[in-house]
Amino acid sequence: MFKNFAIDNVKNFHLKDVLECGQCFHFSRTDSGINKDEYEYDIVYKDRVLHIKEEPSSDGVRLIFFNTEQWEYDVFWKPYFDLDRDYEEIKEAVISADQRLKPIVEEYSGIRILNQDFFETLISFIISQNKQIPQIKQVVSNLSSELGTKFDITMMNQIGSEFDAFFPTVEQLYNADEETIRSSKCGFRAPYIMDAARQVYLGNVTEEKLKNMDINSARELLMSIHGVGEKVANCVLLFGLGRRQAFPVDVWMKRICEYLYFDGETPKTEIEAYCSEKFGEYAGYAQQYLFIYGQKHKIGAK
């Protein structure tokens, strides 16, 4: 019988901001939204499912991990949510690099970068091209339901959302035909997904290889996969490989950085190089705050 596991007074953590900032896609919000200080989500990660709740505590927030024992929290969820990292140091470094970000960093101090599964992150960000977050989530859910391993009854009872399967393994996607993959509503991305699965399955692109390379070489290797450009490669480096100095630049980030740091039209590669140097090992965190800064100040909304 599983018990609930809770930790109190977690600082620099806000469940909604962590999950809904566009870094992960296999989750569902399950609370009613009535109580604005409490949030509940179902999350699927590797071969685990989690129902988690956030509520206020005396100094920070309280996190309740339902149907979870401490060993599972220690092995899976603590690393996943990056709960061992000192985010005060990160926030101070980002503010020091650009004082204009101070109000955003303070208001959104609960953002964290998750430590996600490499392969799922790779496929998810291939899917993400020219899609909104709800659409990406739906394709991820469809792929999982069609090709992934189904939950057993115990896992089904742990969550209250529509999920019924884990994200497909490398082998499951490698063995799938294009028609089945297209049925997930991934559209033109189906051949890209197939090539990514093939490259990983054959050992041409692996998590181990990528982690042992310098970041530029790792980016180039990821971009050898059909359909993986610089932005997708940087997202995989940041969210799926723990390379926190990676700085993804999409059209919105380009406009935000041009407004803040450049005088007019600037190539994405130049923006990436500038911000990587400016924010150093914390560039990936800065990217999250810069995106919110752009939203708040309506930068890039054309």
mmCIF file of C-alpha atoms in Angstrom:
data_model
loop_
_atom_site.group_PDB
_atom_site.id
_atom_site.type_symbol
_atom_site.label_atom_id
_atom_site.label_comp_id
_atom_site.label_asym_id
_atom_site.label_seq_id
_atom_site.Cartn_x
_atom_site.Cartn_y
_atom_site.Cartn_z
ATOM 1 C CA MET A 1 0.000 0.000 0.000
ATOM 2 C CA PHE A 2 1.459 3.336 -1.070
ATOM 3 C CA LYS A 3 1.429 6.275 1.299
ATOM 4 C CA ASN A 4 1.472 9.949 0.488
ATOM 5 C CA PHE A 5 4.826 11.663 0.878
ATOM 6 C CA ALA A 6 5.004 15.396 1.658
ATOM 7 C CA ILE A 7 7.723 18.000 2.024
ATOM 8 C CA ASP A 8 7.140 21.389 3.624
ATOM 9 C CA ASN A 9 8.609 24.854 3.158
ATOM 10 C CA VAL A 10 9.933 24.318 -0.345
ATOM 11 C CA LYS A 11 11.358 27.635 -1.500
ATOM 12 C CA ASN A 12 11.677 28.922 -5.059
ATOM 13 C CA PHE A 13 9.053 26.522 -6.366
ATOM 14 C CA HIS A 14 5.668 27.047 -7.982
ATOM 15 C CA LEU A 15 4.160 23.950 -9.569
ATOM 16 C CA LYS A 16 2.111 25.776 -12.202
ATOM 17 C CA ASP A 17 5.048 27.879 -13.406
ATOM 18 C CA VAL A 18 7.360 24.855 -13.510
ATOM 19 C CA LEU A 19 5.038 22.655 -15.556
ATOM 20 C CA GLU A 20 3.365 25.202 -17.800
ATOM 21 C CA CYS A 21 6.355 27.216 -19.001
ATOM 22 C CA GLY A 22 6.767 25.091 -22.145
ATOM 23 C CA GLN A 23 9.511 22.698 -21.084
ATOM 24 C CA CYS A 24 7.431 19.513 -20.662
ATOM 25 C CA PHE A 25 4.240 18.133 -22.193
ATOM 26 C CA HIS A 26 3.138 14.862 -20.540
ATOM 27 C CA PHE A 27 1.088 16.322 -17.709
ATOM 28 C CA SER A 28 -2.460 17.396 -16.934
ATOM 29 C CA ARG A 29 -3.832 19.896 -14.432
ATOM 30 C CA THR A 30 -6.528 18.225 -12.353
ATOM 31 C CA ASP A 31 -7.613 20.731 -9.686
ATOM 32 C CA SER A 32 -10.809 22.755 -10.005
ATOM 33 C CA GLY A 33 -9.005 26.099 -10.075
ATOM 34 C CA ILE A 34 -11.262 27.469 -7.357
ATOM 35 C CA ASN A 35 -8.541 27.781 -4.718
ATOM 36 C CA LYS A 36 -5.821 29.945 -6.258
ATOM 37 C CA ASP A 37 -3.244 28.879 -3.668
ATOM 38 C CA GLU A 38 -3.533 25.160 -4.427
ATOM 39 C CA TYR A 39 -2.605 23.276 -7.586
ATOM 40 C CA GLU A 40 -2.855 19.610 -8.565
ATOM 41 C CA TYR A 41 -1.371 17.809 -11.549
ATOM 42 C CA ASP A 42 -0.891 14.352 -12.995
ATOM 43 C CA ILE A 43 2.564 13.759 -14.465
ATOM 44 C CA VAL A 44 3.919 10.880 -16.536
ATOM 45 C CA TYR A 45 7.705 10.502 -16.382
ATOM 46 C CA LYS A 46 9.754 7.520 -17.570
ATOM 47 C CA ASP A 47 7.950 4.485 -16.095
ATOM 48 C CA ARG A 48 6.233 6.424 -13.300
ATOM 49 C CA VAL A 49 2.990 8.304 -12.860
ATOM 50 C CA LEU A 50 2.484 10.945 -10.204
ATOM 51 C CA HIS A 51 -0.397 12.883 -8.741
ATOM 52 C CA ILE A 52 1.086 15.939 -7.026
ATOM 53 C CA LYS A 53 -0.447 18.806 -5.104
ATOM 54 C CA GLU A 54 0.982 22.169 -4.071
ATOM 55 C CA GLU A 55 -0.452 24.128 -1.172
ATOM 56 C CA PRO A 56 0.851 27.022 0.942
ATOM 57 C CA SER A 57 3.123 26.401 3.924
ATOM 58 C CA SER A 58 4.635 28.724 6.509
ATOM 59 C CA ASP A 59 7.800 29.420 4.504
ATOM 60 C CA GLY A 60 7.398 28.451 0.852
ATOM 61 C CA VAL A 61 5.044 25.742 -0.370
ATOM 62 C CA ARG A 62 4.071 22.235 0.665
ATOM 63 C CA LEU A 63 4.314 19.502 -1.961
ATOM 64 C CA ILE A 64 2.272 16.325 -1.549
ATOM 65 C CA PHE A 65 3.329 13.340 -3.665
ATOM 66 C CA PHE A 66 0.330 11.001 -3.673
ATOM 67 C CA ASN A 67 0.833 7.227 -3.597
ATOM 68 C CA THR A 68 4.571 7.766 -3.284
ATOM 69 C CA GLU A 69 7.065 6.366 -0.820
ATOM 70 C CA GLN A 70 10.215 8.211 0.181
ATOM 71 C CA TRP A 71 12.535 5.998 -1.875
ATOM 72 C CA GLU A 72 10.540 6.811 -5.025
ATOM 73 C CA TYR A 73 10.658 10.508 -4.214
ATOM 74 C CA ASP A 74 14.415 10.319 -3.650
ATOM 75 C CA VAL A 75 15.134 8.324 -6.805
ATOM 76 C CA PHE A 76 12.676 9.885 -9.263
ATOM 77 C CA TRP A 77 10.846 13.030 -8.207
ATOM 78 C CA LYS A 78 13.484 14.908 -6.262
ATOM 79 C CA PRO A 79 15.900 14.853 -9.242
ATOM 80 C CA TYR A 80 13.072 15.437 -11.743
ATOM 81 C CA PHE A 81 11.975 18.640 -10.015
ATOM 82 C CA ASP A 82 15.608 19.679 -9.396
ATOM 83 C CA LEU A 83 14.888 20.088 -5.691
ATOM 84 C CA ASP A 84 18.517 19.835 -4.590
ATOM 85 C CA ARG A 85 19.685 22.892 -6.530
ATOM 86 C CA ASP A 86 20.299 26.324 -4.955
ATOM 87 C CA TYR A 87 17.998 28.623 -6.902
ATOM 88 C CA GLU A 88 18.884 31.664 -4.811
ATOM 89 C CA GLU A 89 22.339 31.557 -6.367
ATOM 90 C CA ILE A 90 20.834 31.241 -9.848
ATOM 91 C CA LYS A 91 18.462 34.159 -9.376
ATOM 92 C CA GLU A 92 21.230 36.378 -8.031
ATOM 93 C CA ALA A 93 23.445 35.541 -11.010
ATOM 94 C CA VAL A 94 20.703 36.312 -13.541
ATOM 95 C CA ILE A 95 19.851 39.632 -11.866
ATOM 96 C CA SER A 96 23.530 40.535 -11.659
ATOM 97 C CA ALA A 97 23.853 39.982 -15.413
ATOM 98 C CA ASP A 98 20.806 42.147 -16.190
ATOM 99 C CA GLN A 99 19.122 44.252 -13.510
ATOM 100 C CA ARG A 100 16.078 44.749 -15.745
ATOM 101 C CA LEU A 101 15.124 41.150 -15.059
ATOM 102 C CA LYS A 102 14.974 41.621 -11.276
ATOM 103 C CA PRO A 103 11.176 42.200 -11.040
ATOM 104 C CA ILE A 104 10.502 39.145 -13.246
ATOM 105 C CA VAL A 105 12.918 36.921 -11.327
ATOM 106 C CA GLU A 106 11.326 37.955 -8.047
ATOM 107 C CA GLU A 107 7.738 37.545 -9.268
ATOM 108 C CA TYR A 108 8.430 34.194 -10.972
ATOM 109 C CA SER A 109 10.933 32.842 -8.460
ATOM 110 C CA GLY A 110 9.168 29.467 -8.515
ATOM 111 C CA ILE A 111 10.327 28.496 -12.027
ATOM 112 C CA ARG A 112 12.693 25.530 -12.171
ATOM 113 C CA ILE A 113 14.192 23.625 -15.056
ATOM 114 C CA LEU A 114 13.201 19.973 -14.889
ATOM 115 C CA ASN A 115 15.579 17.054 -15.418
ATOM 116 C CA GLN A 116 13.642 15.185 -18.082
ATOM 117 C CA ASP A 117 14.119 12.002 -20.053
ATOM 118 C CA PHE A 118 16.399 12.639 -23.036
ATOM 119 C CA PHE A 119 14.494 10.654 -25.667
ATOM 120 C CA GLU A 120 11.052 11.951 -24.751
ATOM 121 C CA THR A 121 12.420 15.500 -24.733
ATOM 122 C CA LEU A 122 13.958 15.011 -28.176
ATOM 123 C CA ILE A 123 10.711 13.729 -29.705
ATOM 124 C CA SER A 124 8.575 16.297 -27.863
ATOM 125 C CA PHE A 125 10.532 19.249 -29.215
ATOM 126 C CA ILE A 126 10.531 17.810 -32.732
ATOM 127 C CA ILE A 127 6.736 17.742 -32.342
ATOM 128 C CA SER A 128 6.737 21.298 -30.939
ATOM 129 C CA GLN A 129 7.686 22.984 -34.215
ATOM 130 C CA ASN A 130 4.894 25.343 -35.318
ATOM 131 C CA LYS A 131 2.534 24.011 -32.643
ATOM 132 C CA GLN A 132 1.036 25.543 -29.502
ATOM 133 C CA ILE A 133 1.499 23.861 -26.121
ATOM 134 C CA PRO A 134 -2.011 22.285 -25.978
ATOM 135 C CA GLN A 135 -1.414 20.752 -29.424
ATOM 136 C CA ILE A 136 2.007 19.417 -28.426
ATOM 137 C CA LYS A 137 0.532 17.863 -25.286
ATOM 138 C CA GLN A 138 -2.187 16.190 -27.333
ATOM 139 C CA VAL A 139 0.286 14.682 -29.818
ATOM 140 C CA VAL A 140 2.478 13.416 -26.959
ATOM 141 C CA SER A 141 -0.591 11.866 -25.334
ATOM 142 C CA ASN A 142 -1.709 10.331 -28.640
ATOM 143 C CA LEU A 143 1.718 8.841 -29.365
ATOM 144 C CA SER A 144 1.870 7.399 -25.870
ATOM 145 C CA SER A 145 -1.601 5.888 -26.027
ATOM 146 C CA GLU A 146 -1.002 4.402 -29.483
ATOM 147 C CA LEU A 147 2.544 3.079 -29.072
ATOM 148 C CA GLY A 148 3.589 3.253 -25.419
ATOM 149 C CA THR A 149 3.286 0.638 -22.693
ATOM 150 C CA LYS A 150 -0.120 0.773 -20.999
ATOM 151 C CA PHE A 151 -0.428 1.527 -17.303
ATOM 152 C CA ASP A 152 -1.392 -1.308 -15.009
ATOM 153 C CA ILE A 153 -4.504 -0.967 -12.866
ATOM 154 C CA THR A 154 -2.534 0.274 -9.853
ATOM 155 C CA MET A 155 -1.094 3.158 -11.843
ATOM 156 C CA MET A 156 -4.472 3.956 -13.392
ATOM 157 C CA ASN A 157 -5.862 4.331 -9.883
ATOM 158 C CA GLN A 158 -3.108 6.794 -8.906
ATOM 159 C CA ILE A 159 -4.194 9.514 -11.319
ATOM 160 C CA GLY A 160 -7.424 11.159 -12.342
ATOM 161 C CA SER A 161 -6.628 12.314 -15.873
ATOM 162 C CA GLU A 162 -7.057 10.738 -19.285
ATOM 163 C CA PHE A 163 -3.535 9.287 -19.568
ATOM 164 C CA ASP A 164 -3.305 5.534 -20.030
ATOM 165 C CA ALA A 165 0.265 4.843 -21.203
ATOM 166 C CA PHE A 166 3.909 5.845 -20.894
ATOM 167 C CA PHE A 167 5.766 7.669 -23.626
ATOM 168 C CA PRO A 168 7.017 5.177 -26.238
ATOM 169 C CA THR A 169 10.482 3.727 -25.806
ATOM 170 C CA VAL A 170 13.130 4.110 -28.487
ATOM 171 C CA GLU A 171 12.408 0.564 -29.661
ATOM 172 C CA GLN A 172 8.633 1.088 -29.760
ATOM 173 C CA LEU A 173 8.977 4.181 -31.931
ATOM 174 C CA TYR A 174 11.685 2.615 -34.104
ATOM 175 C CA ASN A 175 9.398 -0.325 -34.898
ATOM 176 C CA ALA A 176 6.362 1.866 -35.657
ATOM 177 C CA ASP A 177 5.339 2.622 -39.229
ATOM 178 C CA GLU A 178 4.836 6.140 -40.516
ATOM 179 C CA GLU A 179 1.058 5.787 -40.791
ATOM 180 C CA THR A 180 0.756 4.899 -37.103
ATOM 181 C CA ILE A 181 2.978 7.803 -36.102
ATOM 182 C CA ARG A 182 1.007 10.192 -38.313
ATOM 183 C CA SER A 183 -2.206 9.069 -36.617
ATOM 184 C CA SER A 184 -0.982 10.946 -33.530
ATOM 185 C CA LYS A 185 -1.651 14.205 -35.447
ATOM 186 C CA CYS A 186 2.051 15.041 -35.677
ATOM 187 C CA GLY A 187 1.703 15.913 -39.366
ATOM 188 C CA PHE A 188 4.857 16.610 -41.384
ATOM 189 C CA ARG A 189 6.966 15.774 -38.332
ATOM 190 C CA ALA A 190 6.379 12.000 -38.684
ATOM 191 C CA PRO A 191 9.504 11.361 -40.803
ATOM 192 C CA TYR A 192 11.549 13.466 -38.360
ATOM 193 C CA ILE A 193 10.277 11.390 -35.438
ATOM 194 C CA MET A 194 11.123 8.213 -37.315
ATOM 195 C CA ASP A 195 14.649 9.412 -38.089
ATOM 196 C CA ALA A 196 15.230 10.444 -34.473
ATOM 197 C CA ALA A 197 14.114 7.021 -33.244
ATOM 198 C CA ARG A 198 16.314 5.329 -35.837
ATOM 199 C CA GLN A 199 19.401 7.390 -34.998
ATOM 200 C CA VAL A 200 19.014 6.746 -31.266
ATOM 201 C CA TYR A 201 18.159 3.054 -31.728
ATOM 202 C CA LEU A 202 21.216 2.475 -33.929
ATOM 203 C CA GLY A 203 23.462 4.277 -31.446
ATOM 204 C CA ASN A 204 24.378 7.168 -33.736
ATOM 205 C CA VAL A 205 22.904 9.727 -31.337
ATOM 206 C CA THR A 206 22.803 8.687 -27.690
ATOM 207 C CA GLU A 207 22.436 10.384 -24.339
ATOM 208 C CA GLU A 208 25.850 9.086 -23.272
ATOM 209 C CA LYS A 209 27.592 10.445 -26.372
ATOM 210 C CA LEU A 210 25.905 13.824 -26.041
ATOM 211 C CA LYS A 211 26.752 14.196 -22.360
ATOM 212 C CA ASN A 212 30.410 13.427 -23.010
ATOM 213 C CA MET A 213 30.734 16.055 -25.761
ATOM 214 C CA ASP A 214 31.294 19.772 -25.467
ATOM 215 C CA ILE A 215 28.067 21.664 -25.983
ATOM 216 C CA ASN A 216 28.836 22.783 -29.552
ATOM 217 C CA SER A 217 29.645 19.242 -30.696
ATOM 218 C CA ALA A 218 26.533 17.919 -28.930
ATOM 219 C CA ARG A 219 24.396 20.512 -30.691
ATOM 220 C CA GLU A 220 25.858 19.553 -34.073
ATOM 221 C CA LEU A 221 25.197 15.862 -33.435
ATOM 222 C CA LEU A 222 21.582 16.547 -32.521
ATOM 223 C CA MET A 223 21.201 18.615 -35.673
ATOM 224 C CA SER A 224 22.273 15.606 -37.750
ATOM 225 C CA ILE A 225 18.751 14.277 -37.104
ATOM 226 C CA HIS A 226 16.319 15.277 -39.851
ATOM 227 C CA GLY A 227 14.071 18.087 -38.693
ATOM 228 C CA VAL A 228 16.232 19.121 -35.727
ATOM 229 C CA GLY A 229 17.391 22.697 -36.099
ATOM 230 C CA GLU A 230 19.364 24.853 -33.709
ATOM 231 C CA LYS A 231 16.390 25.838 -31.553
ATOM 232 C CA VAL A 232 15.150 22.261 -31.061
ATOM 233 C CA ALA A 233 18.714 21.068 -30.399
ATOM 234 C CA ASN A 234 19.192 23.726 -27.723
ATOM 235 C CA CYS A 235 15.867 22.800 -26.088
ATOM 236 C CA VAL A 236 16.986 19.163 -25.916
ATOM 237 C CA LEU A 237 20.346 20.201 -24.475
ATOM 238 C CA LEU A 238 18.678 22.381 -21.852
ATOM 239 C CA PHE A 239 15.650 20.322 -20.849
ATOM 240 C CA GLY A 240 16.741 16.763 -21.625
ATOM 241 C CA LEU A 241 20.495 16.737 -21.057
ATOM 242 C CA GLY A 242 21.022 19.148 -18.171
ATOM 243 C CA ARG A 243 23.126 21.589 -20.214
ATOM 244 C CA ARG A 244 21.988 24.713 -18.382
ATOM 245 C CA GLN A 245 24.164 27.016 -20.464
ATOM 246 C CA ALA A 246 22.108 26.249 -23.597
ATOM 247 C CA PHE A 247 20.047 29.198 -24.830
ATOM 248 C CA PRO A 248 17.210 28.307 -27.255
ATOM 249 C CA VAL A 249 16.282 31.136 -29.619
ATOM 250 C CA ASP A 250 12.907 31.034 -31.388
ATOM 251 C CA VAL A 251 11.214 33.916 -33.163
ATOM 252 C CA TRP A 252 9.904 35.396 -29.894
ATOM 253 C CA MET A 253 13.236 35.148 -28.068
ATOM 254 C CA LYS A 254 14.925 36.701 -31.101
ATOM 255 C CA ARG A 255 12.642 39.735 -30.919
ATOM 256 C CA ILE A 256 13.013 40.072 -27.150
ATOM 257 C CA CYS A 257 16.807 39.942 -27.295
ATOM 258 C CA GLU A 258 16.959 42.314 -30.268
ATOM 259 C CA TYR A 259 14.880 44.780 -28.243
ATOM 260 C CA LEU A 260 17.028 44.458 -25.115
ATOM 261 C CA TYR A 261 20.547 43.865 -26.388
ATOM 262 C CA PHE A 262 20.837 44.768 -30.075
ATOM 263 C CA ASP A 263 20.062 47.576 -32.452
ATOM 264 C CA GLY A 264 17.716 45.943 -34.941
ATOM 265 C CA GLU A 265 17.715 42.688 -36.904
ATOM 266 C CA THR A 266 20.287 40.214 -35.573
ATOM 267 C CA PRO A 267 21.023 36.583 -36.576
ATOM 268 C CA LYS A 268 19.865 33.949 -34.091
ATOM 269 C CA THR A 269 23.389 32.534 -33.823
ATOM 270 C CA GLU A 270 24.723 35.938 -32.755
ATOM 271 C CA ILE A 271 21.955 36.300 -30.171
ATOM 272 C CA GLU A 272 22.648 32.847 -28.793
ATOM 273 C CA ALA A 273 26.387 33.502 -28.558
ATOM 274 C CA TYR A 274 25.848 36.865 -26.867
ATOM 275 C CA CYS A 275 23.387 35.567 -24.259
ATOM 276 C CA SER A 276 25.451 32.444 -23.584
ATOM 277 C CA GLU A 277 28.415 34.682 -22.776
ATOM 278 C CA LYS A 278 26.349 37.239 -20.857
ATOM 279 C CA PHE A 279 24.615 34.737 -18.564
ATOM 280 C CA GLY A 280 27.225 31.963 -18.672
ATOM 281 C CA GLU A 281 26.266 28.725 -16.949
ATOM 282 C CA TYR A 282 22.851 30.201 -16.109
ATOM 283 C CA ALA A 283 21.868 31.124 -19.689
ATOM 284 C CA GLY A 284 19.087 28.537 -19.799
ATOM 285 C CA TYR A 285 17.484 29.961 -16.669
ATOM 286 C CA ALA A 286 17.837 33.499 -18.016
ATOM 287 C CA GLN A 287 16.039 32.419 -21.184
ATOM 288 C CA GLN A 288 12.979 31.482 -19.113
ATOM 289 C CA TYR A 289 12.894 34.867 -17.403
ATOM 290 C CA LEU A 290 13.533 36.749 -20.659
ATOM 291 C CA PHE A 291 10.541 35.047 -22.257
ATOM 292 C CA ILE A 292 8.289 36.192 -19.399
ATOM 293 C CA TYR A 293 9.832 39.679 -19.609
ATOM 294 C CA GLY A 294 8.836 39.794 -23.267
ATOM 295 C CA GLN A 295 5.290 38.709 -22.466
ATOM 296 C CA LYS A 296 4.940 41.271 -19.672
ATOM 297 C CA HIS A 297 6.226 44.125 -21.809
ATOM 298 C CA LYS A 298 4.535 42.932 -25.000
ATOM 299 C CA ILE A 299 7.823 42.690 -26.858
ATOM 300 C CA GLY A 300 7.739 40.858 -30.148
ATOM 301 C CA ALA A 301 3.962 40.718 -30.385
ATOM 302 C CA LYS A 302 3.519 41.680 -34.025
#
